[in-house]
C-alpha positions as a LaTeX table, in Angstrom:
\begin{tabular}{lrrr}
\hline
Residue & $x$ (\AA) & $y$ (\AA) & $z$ (\AA) \\
\hline
Met1 & 0.50 & $-0.04$ & $-0.20$ \\
Leu2 & 1.30 & 3.24 & $-1.40$ \\
Pro3 & 1.97 & 6.22 & 1.97 \\
Asp4 & $-1.22$ & 8.43 & 2.44 \\
Thr5 & 0.57 & 11.91 & 1.12 \\
Asp6 & $-2.09$ & 14.47 & 2.51 \\
Leu7 & $-2.00$ & 13.56 & 5.94 \\
Pro8 & $-1.60$ & 16.95 & 7.74 \\
Pro9 & 2.48 & 18.49 & 8.42 \\
Ala10 & 3.35 & 17.51 & 12.44 \\
Arg11 & 1.86 & 20.24 & 14.53 \\
Arg12 & 4.47 & 22.27 & 16.25 \\
Thr13 & 5.05 & 22.68 & 20.28 \\
Tyr14 & 6.00 & 26.08 & 21.35 \\
Ser15 & 6.84 & 26.57 & 25.23 \\
Tyr16 & 5.82 & 30.25 & 26.74 \\
Leu17 & 5.74 & 31.60 & 30.44 \\
Gly18 & 2.08 & 30.80 & 31.26 \\
Pro19 & $-1.10$ & 30.11 & 32.26 \\
Ala20 & $-2.48$ & 32.35 & 29.39 \\
Gly21 & $-2.67$ & 35.77 & 29.28 \\
Thr22 & 0.73 & 36.90 & 29.76 \\
Phe23 & 2.70 & 38.78 & 28.03 \\
Thr24 & 5.12 & 36.38 & 27.02 \\
Glu25 & 1.78 & 34.87 & 25.11 \\
Ala26 & 1.90 & 37.96 & 23.69 \\
Ala27 & 5.44 & 37.51 & 22.24 \\
Leu28 & 4.25 & 34.65 & 20.87 \\
Ala29 & 1.50 & 35.81 & 19.43 \\
Gln30 & 4.40 & 37.70 & 17.03 \\
Val31 & 5.65 & 34.95 & 15.02 \\
Pro32 & 3.51 & 33.92 & 12.33 \\
Glu33 & 4.82 & 30.09 & 12.32 \\
Ala34 & 3.15 & 30.08 & 15.85 \\
Arg35 & $-0.37$ & 30.49 & 14.93 \\
Asp36 & $-2.44$ & 27.00 & 14.57 \\
Gln37 & $-0.06$ & 24.97 & 17.11 \\
Ile38 & 0.64 & 24.02 & 20.17 \\
Trp39 & 1.39 & 26.31 & 22.53 \\
Arg40 & 2.52 & 25.08 & 26.05 \\
Pro41 & 2.85 & 26.99 & 29.26 \\
Val42 & 4.94 & 26.61 & 31.17 \\
Arg43 & 5.98 & 28.01 & 34.97 \\
Asn44 & 9.44 & 29.27 & 34.47 \\
Val45 & 11.77 & 30.11 & 31.66 \\
Gly46 & 14.64 & 26.93 & 32.78 \\
Glu47 & 11.23 & 25.11 & 32.07 \\
Ala48 & 10.97 & 26.72 & 28.40 \\
Leu49 & 14.15 & 25.57 & 27.52 \\
Ala50 & 14.39 & 22.41 & 29.13 \\
Asp51 & 11.07 & 21.81 & 27.03 \\
Val52 & 13.27 & 23.02 & 23.44 \\
Val53 & 17.16 & 20.78 & 24.94 \\
Glu54 & 14.53 & 17.51 & 26.29 \\
Gly55 & 12.05 & 17.73 & 22.58 \\
Arg56 & 8.95 & 18.33 & 24.33 \\
Ser57 & 8.97 & 21.50 & 21.82 \\
Asp58 & 10.70 & 22.98 & 18.86 \\
Ala59 & 11.29 & 26.21 & 19.89 \\
Ala60 & 10.11 & 28.53 & 23.56 \\
Met61 & 9.39 & 32.08 & 24.03 \\
Ile62 & 11.46 & 33.67 & 26.43 \\
Ala63 & 11.71 & 37.69 & 28.43 \\
Ile64 & 15.57 & 38.55 & 27.76 \\
Glu65 & 15.31 & 42.33 & 28.03 \\
Asn66 & 13.04 & 45.24 & 29.70 \\
Ser67 & 13.20 & 48.55 & 28.81 \\
Val68 & 12.48 & 49.50 & 32.64 \\
Asp69 & 14.31 & 47.12 & 34.44 \\
Gly70 & 17.12 & 46.42 & 32.39 \\
Gly71 & 18.24 & 42.64 & 31.87 \\
Val72 & 16.60 & 39.24 & 32.44 \\
Ser73 & 19.59 & 37.79 & 34.13 \\
Thr74 & 17.49 & 34.12 & 34.72 \\
Ala75 & 16.98 & 34.64 & 31.15 \\
Gln76 & 21.25 & 35.91 & 30.37 \\
Asp77 & 22.19 & 33.16 & 32.47 \\
Ala78 & 19.89 & 30.23 & 30.77 \\
Leu79 & 21.20 & 31.06 & 27.77 \\
Ala80 & 25.03 & 30.86 & 29.16 \\
Thr81 & 24.83 & 28.44 & 30.31 \\
Val82 & 22.91 & 25.92 & 28.96 \\
Pro83 & 23.95 & 23.81 & 25.26 \\
Gly84 & 22.55 & 23.63 & 22.33 \\
Leu85 & 20.81 & 26.71 & 22.22 \\
Arg86 & 19.33 & 28.88 & 19.79 \\
Ile87 & 18.18 & 32.68 & 19.41 \\
Val88 & 15.80 & 32.85 & 15.77 \\
Gly89 & 14.15 & 35.75 & 16.73 \\
Glu90 & 12.86 & 38.79 & 18.89 \\
Tyr91 & 9.73 & 40.03 & 19.50 \\
Leu92 & 8.63 & 43.52 & 21.19 \\
Val93 & 6.37 & 43.67 & 23.07 \\
Pro94 & 4.48 & 47.55 & 25.00 \\
Val95 & 3.96 & 46.89 & 27.84 \\
Asn96 & 1.11 & 48.35 & 29.30 \\
Phe97 & $-1.00$ & 46.97 & 32.71 \\
Val98 & $-4.67$ & 46.80 & 34.21 \\
Leu99 & $-5.82$ & 46.71 & 37.98 \\
Val100 & $-7.50$ & 43.79 & 38.71 \\
Gly101 & $-10.72$ & 42.23 & 40.91 \\
Arg102 & $-13.14$ & 39.33 & 41.35 \\
Pro103 & $-16.30$ & 40.54 & 39.29 \\
Gly104 & $-18.57$ & 43.45 & 41.99 \\
Ala105 & $-15.43$ & 44.71 & 43.25 \\
Thr106 & $-14.52$ & 48.15 & 43.36 \\
Leu107 & $-11.12$ & 50.40 & 43.93 \\
Asp108 & $-13.10$ & 50.97 & 46.67 \\
Asp109 & $-11.67$ & 48.04 & 48.07 \\
Val110 & $-8.57$ & 47.38 & 47.52 \\
Ser111 & $-6.20$ & 47.52 & 50.69 \\
Leu112 & $-3.96$ & 43.98 & 49.73 \\
Ile113 & $-2.15$ & 44.18 & 45.86 \\
Ala114 & $-1.26$ & 40.88 & 44.57 \\
Ala115 & 2.20 & 40.97 & 42.05 \\
His116 & 4.94 & 40.15 & 40.49 \\
Pro117 & 7.33 & 42.16 & 42.16 \\
Val118 & 8.86 & 43.89 & 38.38 \\
Ala119 & 5.42 & 44.15 & 37.02 \\
Tyr120 & 4.04 & 45.96 & 41.10 \\
Gly121 & 7.96 & 48.39 & 40.66 \\
Gln122 & 6.88 & 49.36 & 37.42 \\
Cys123 & 3.39 & 50.40 & 39.08 \\
Leu124 & 4.41 & 51.52 & 42.40 \\
Gly125 & 3.71 & 55.72 & 41.30 \\
Trp126 & 0.28 & 54.90 & 40.76 \\
Leu127 & $-0.97$ & 53.02 & 43.90 \\
Ser128 & 0.92 & 55.47 & 45.80 \\
Glu129 & $-0.94$ & 58.02 & 44.53 \\
Asn130 & $-4.69$ & 55.77 & 43.73 \\
Val131 & $-4.26$ & 53.26 & 46.95 \\
Pro132 & $-1.75$ & 54.67 & 49.62 \\
Ala133 & $-1.99$ & 52.86 & 51.74 \\
His134 & $-3.18$ & 49.21 & 49.76 \\
Ala135 & $-0.14$ & 46.63 & 51.15 \\
His136 & 1.52 & 44.36 & 48.21 \\
Leu137 & 1.82 & 40.16 & 48.26 \\
Pro138 & 4.61 & 38.89 & 45.75 \\
Ala139 & 3.31 & 36.99 & 43.11 \\
Ser140 & 4.35 & 33.96 & 41.28 \\
Ser141 & 3.69 & 36.53 & 37.95 \\
Asn142 & 0.63 & 38.58 & 36.46 \\
Val143 & $-1.60$ & 36.08 & 35.69 \\
Ala144 & $-0.54$ & 33.84 & 39.08 \\
Ser145 & $-2.05$ & 36.34 & 40.84 \\
Ala146 & $-5.07$ & 37.60 & 39.10 \\
Leu147 & $-5.76$ & 33.68 & 39.42 \\
Gly148 & $-4.99$ & 33.80 & 43.31 \\
Val149 & $-7.56$ & 36.86 & 43.72 \\
Leu150 & $-10.19$ & 35.30 & 41.85 \\
Asp151 & $-10.33$ & 31.89 & 43.34 \\
Gly152 & $-9.59$ & 33.56 & 46.84 \\
Ser153 & $-6.64$ & 31.31 & 47.27 \\
Ser154 & $-3.55$ & 34.71 & 47.72 \\
Gly155 & $-6.38$ & 36.19 & 50.12 \\
Ala156 & $-5.46$ & 39.79 & 48.35 \\
Asp157 & $-8.32$ & 41.97 & 46.73 \\
Ala158 & $-7.30$ & 43.41 & 43.44 \\
Ala159 & $-3.87$ & 42.39 & 41.73 \\
Ile160 & $-1.91$ & 43.82 & 38.58 \\
Ala161 & $-2.14$ & 41.81 & 35.36 \\
Ala162 & $-1.44$ & 42.18 & 32.11 \\
Pro163 & $-3.84$ & 43.78 & 29.50 \\
Gly164 & $-4.62$ & 40.06 & 27.73 \\
Ile165 & $-6.11$ & 38.82 & 31.32 \\
Val166 & $-9.75$ & 40.15 & 30.06 \\
Asp167 & $-9.14$ & 37.22 & 27.18 \\
His168 & $-9.10$ & 34.64 & 29.38 \\
His169 & $-11.27$ & 35.38 & 32.96 \\
Glu170 & $-14.23$ & 36.98 & 34.24 \\
Val171 & $-12.40$ & 39.67 & 36.08 \\
Glu172 & $-13.49$ & 43.91 & 37.33 \\
Val173 & $-11.18$ & 45.48 & 35.46 \\
Leu174 & $-10.66$ & 48.64 & 38.32 \\
Ala175 & $-8.01$ & 50.58 & 36.39 \\
Glu176 & $-5.87$ & 50.88 & 32.70 \\
Lys177 & $-2.78$ & 52.00 & 32.11 \\
Ile178 & $-1.47$ & 51.51 & 35.33 \\
Gly179 & 2.32 & 51.72 & 34.16 \\
Asp180 & 4.61 & 54.64 & 35.96 \\
Asn181 & 6.63 & 54.50 & 32.20 \\
Pro182 & 3.86 & 54.43 & 29.19 \\
Asn183 & 7.21 & 53.70 & 26.90 \\
Ala184 & 7.48 & 50.11 & 28.74 \\
Val185 & 9.07 & 47.93 & 25.91 \\
Thr186 & 9.71 & 44.21 & 26.90 \\
Arg187 & 12.02 & 42.60 & 24.33 \\
Phe188 & 10.73 & 38.22 & 24.22 \\
Val189 & 13.12 & 36.27 & 22.16 \\
Leu190 & 11.79 & 32.64 & 20.28 \\
Val191 & 14.41 & 29.95 & 21.09 \\
Ser192 & 14.75 & 26.48 & 19.45 \\
Arg193 & 17.52 & 23.70 & 18.85 \\
Thr194 & 21.10 & 25.43 & 17.31 \\
Val195 & 20.55 & 25.52 & 13.61 \\
Ala196 & 22.25 & 27.02 & 11.46 \\
Pro197 & 21.21 & 31.27 & 11.41 \\
Ala198 & 18.66 & 31.62 & 8.04 \\
Pro199 & 20.00 & 34.64 & 5.86 \\
Pro200 & 20.27 & 38.26 & 6.35 \\
Thr201 & 17.76 & 40.25 & 5.77 \\
Gly202 & 20.13 & 43.62 & 6.36 \\
Ala203 & 18.22 & 44.91 & 9.97 \\
Asp204 & 19.87 & 41.74 & 11.56 \\
Lys205 & 21.53 & 41.08 & 15.10 \\
Thr206 & 24.18 & 38.35 & 16.59 \\
Ser207 & 23.50 & 37.44 & 20.29 \\
Leu208 & 26.94 & 36.51 & 22.16 \\
Val209 & 28.36 & 35.66 & 25.36 \\
Val210 & 31.85 & 36.52 & 26.27 \\
Glu211 & 34.28 & 35.63 & 29.38 \\
Leu212 & 37.25 & 37.57 & 29.67 \\
Pro213 & 40.55 & 35.66 & 29.69 \\
Glu214 & 41.57 & 37.12 & 32.68 \\
Asp215 & 41.74 & 40.51 & 35.27 \\
His216 & 43.80 & 42.71 & 33.18 \\
Pro217 & 43.76 & 46.28 & 32.92 \\
Gly218 & 42.32 & 47.34 & 29.83 \\
Ala219 & 40.28 & 43.15 & 29.22 \\
Leu220 & 36.70 & 44.71 & 28.82 \\
Leu221 & 38.53 & 47.48 & 26.27 \\
Glu222 & 40.47 & 44.48 & 24.36 \\
Leu223 & 37.00 & 43.07 & 24.28 \\
Leu224 & 35.01 & 46.05 & 23.01 \\
Glu225 & 38.30 & 46.48 & 19.79 \\
Gln226 & 37.11 & 43.46 & 18.64 \\
Phe227 & 33.98 & 45.07 & 17.74 \\
Ala228 & 34.65 & 48.87 & 17.16 \\
Thr229 & 38.00 & 48.14 & 15.30 \\
Arg230 & 35.49 & 46.69 & 13.20 \\
Gly231 & 32.83 & 49.11 & 12.37 \\
Ile232 & 30.44 & 47.52 & 14.25 \\
Asn233 & 27.79 & 48.80 & 17.44 \\
Leu234 & 26.48 & 46.98 & 20.60 \\
Ser235 & 22.39 & 47.28 & 21.48 \\
Leu236 & 23.43 & 45.54 & 24.90 \\
Leu237 & 26.22 & 44.93 & 26.77 \\
Ala238 & 25.61 & 43.67 & 30.34 \\
Ser239 & 27.59 & 41.57 & 33.06 \\
Arg240 & 26.87 & 38.60 & 34.21 \\
Pro241 & 29.12 & 36.87 & 36.89 \\
Ile242 & 30.12 & 33.06 & 36.16 \\
Gly243 & 30.07 & 32.29 & 39.84 \\
Asp244 & 33.12 & 30.84 & 39.90 \\
Ala245 & 35.07 & 33.37 & 41.76 \\
Leu246 & 34.19 & 37.12 & 43.10 \\
Gly247 & 35.51 & 39.72 & 40.16 \\
Arg248 & 35.35 & 36.41 & 37.66 \\
Tyr249 & 32.32 & 38.09 & 34.48 \\
Arg250 & 31.15 & 36.93 & 31.69 \\
Phe251 & 29.39 & 39.32 & 28.84 \\
Val252 & 25.44 & 39.35 & 27.27 \\
Ile253 & 26.65 & 41.35 & 24.00 \\
Asp254 & 23.99 & 41.53 & 20.85 \\
Ala255 & 25.79 & 43.65 & 18.16 \\
Asp256 & 24.49 & 45.24 & 15.46 \\
Gly257 & 24.48 & 42.85 & 12.04 \\
His258 & 24.77 & 38.72 & 10.96 \\
Val259 & 27.77 & 36.50 & 10.57 \\
His260 & 27.47 & 36.18 & 6.99 \\
Asp261 & 28.75 & 39.68 & 7.40 \\
Glu262 & 32.49 & 39.89 & 6.60 \\
Arg263 & 33.03 & 42.50 & 10.14 \\
Met264 & 31.02 & 40.55 & 11.75 \\
Ala265 & 32.87 & 36.90 & 11.27 \\
Asp266 & 35.93 & 38.70 & 11.39 \\
Ala267 & 35.00 & 40.21 & 14.81 \\
Leu268 & 33.29 & 36.55 & 16.22 \\
Leu269 & 38.29 & 35.28 & 14.56 \\
Gly270 & 38.73 & 38.02 & 16.95 \\
Leu271 & 36.32 & 37.18 & 19.89 \\
Arg272 & 37.56 & 33.58 & 19.11 \\
Arg273 & 42.04 & 34.41 & 19.76 \\
Phe274 & 41.42 & 36.68 & 22.07 \\
Ser275 & 38.48 & 35.14 & 25.26 \\
Pro276 & 38.53 & 30.85 & 26.66 \\
Lys277 & 34.87 & 30.83 & 25.89 \\
Val278 & 32.12 & 32.76 & 22.90 \\
Ile279 & 28.73 & 31.21 & 23.02 \\
Phe280 & 27.03 & 32.32 & 19.85 \\
Leu281 & 23.78 & 32.54 & 20.63 \\
Gly282 & 22.77 & 33.55 & 16.85 \\
Ser283 & 22.31 & 36.02 & 14.22 \\
Tyr284 & 18.23 & 36.46 & 13.16 \\
Ala285 & 16.04 & 39.32 & 12.37 \\
Arg286 & 15.39 & 42.33 & 14.66 \\
Ala287 & 12.24 & 42.83 & 15.86 \\
Asp288 & 11.93 & 46.66 & 14.92 \\
Arg289 & 13.71 & 45.73 & 11.11 \\
Ala290 & 15.84 & 48.65 & 11.43 \\
Ile291 & 18.85 & 49.03 & 8.94 \\
Val292 & 21.88 & 48.26 & 9.63 \\
Arg293 & 23.28 & 51.26 & 9.14 \\
Tyr294 & 27.68 & 51.31 & 8.80 \\
Pro295 & 30.75 & 52.67 & 7.41 \\
Gln296 & 31.16 & 52.17 & 3.35 \\
Arg297 & 35.12 & 51.16 & 4.55 \\
Tyr298 & 33.35 & 48.61 & 6.96 \\
Ser299 & 31.27 & 46.68 & 3.80 \\
Asp300 & 31.98 & 42.86 & 2.66 \\
Asp301 & 33.81 & 44.13 & $-0.44$ \\
Val302 & 36.24 & 45.93 & 2.10 \\
Phe303 & 37.42 & 42.89 & 4.27 \\
Val304 & 36.81 & 40.47 & 0.47 \\
Glu305 & 39.17 & 43.05 & $-1.09$ \\
Ala306 & 42.27 & 42.63 & 2.44 \\
Arg307 & 41.90 & 39.46 & 2.02 \\
Asp308 & 42.87 & 38.58 & $-2.00$ \\
Trp309 & 45.61 & 41.40 & $-1.10$ \\
Leu310 & 46.84 & 39.46 & 1.69 \\
Arg311 & 46.50 & 36.27 & $-0.72$ \\
Gly312 & 48.58 & 38.08 & $-3.30$ \\
Leu313 & 51.46 & 39.15 & $-1.26$ \\
Leu314 & 51.21 & 35.17 & $-0.15$ \\
Ser315 & 51.33 & 34.15 & $-3.65$ \\
Gly316 & 53.63 & 36.78 & $-5.06$ \\
Glu317 & 51.43 & 37.56 & $-7.39$ \\
Pro318 & 52.75 & 40.63 & $-9.29$ \\
Gly319 & 51.65 & 43.88 & $-8.26$ \\
Ala320 & 50.70 & 42.65 & $-4.71$ \\
\hline
\end{tabular}
């Protein structure tokens, strides 16, 4: 019997910080290839990445940076220490919060507010002005804070949550847009098992983790020179402790450009000679699709011509 060629393709699985209604879910909703696939809610970044490594999911969406609070250290440390992972895309989600309670509740009823500590910190100004006598009950996630209010398990009167909570649960919205920074944005990355980088788009970013070879004056400058001397701009430079001794750090780096670009490839070779450990996390399209600009002296043609010139010197070509 001939095989049935009309079978639908197998559905892919994507892990994300759940339950439904989180900012991470909003980021995953931006991925075209994830639509109509299996979305697997998990409890933390470690579980999401373990799903990918162990084959339970094809990819995981994780938060890696916030415009207000900076880098998400748990995600950065996990990417630096869990082998076999690759960033294949990035997505931006505006951070906007609502205050919710049980159906029928009012703002006057609120005295204990459940919230994830990061969300609470980003709404503290509004809360201090509008609910000055409140107390804070820390929660593991924004959605968990709302669920604890709805089922009464947390004892809180209200919760700070993402606006998407209203699409999944019957809550009373007590206040909208309570975040203190209206321009707050969280950057998410989609992480898969190790794959070859997608072709460059001209609006790309390369993520790396680099360890300094030793602690000496100018060591960080030497690392940064690998990029500066090749005209590569850095959009993120964050230090994280390696953990084996005081004063030992690794650096999480986002560099404008793609590993297929001659200048980026040359910079990676320089880093590899300089550092005992360079982790390539991926080259992928920028979420803002902003074209990477650089001086003409750092174009691919210039690097290729320089290598051809060197080959001519080594081979004794006339005029080289």
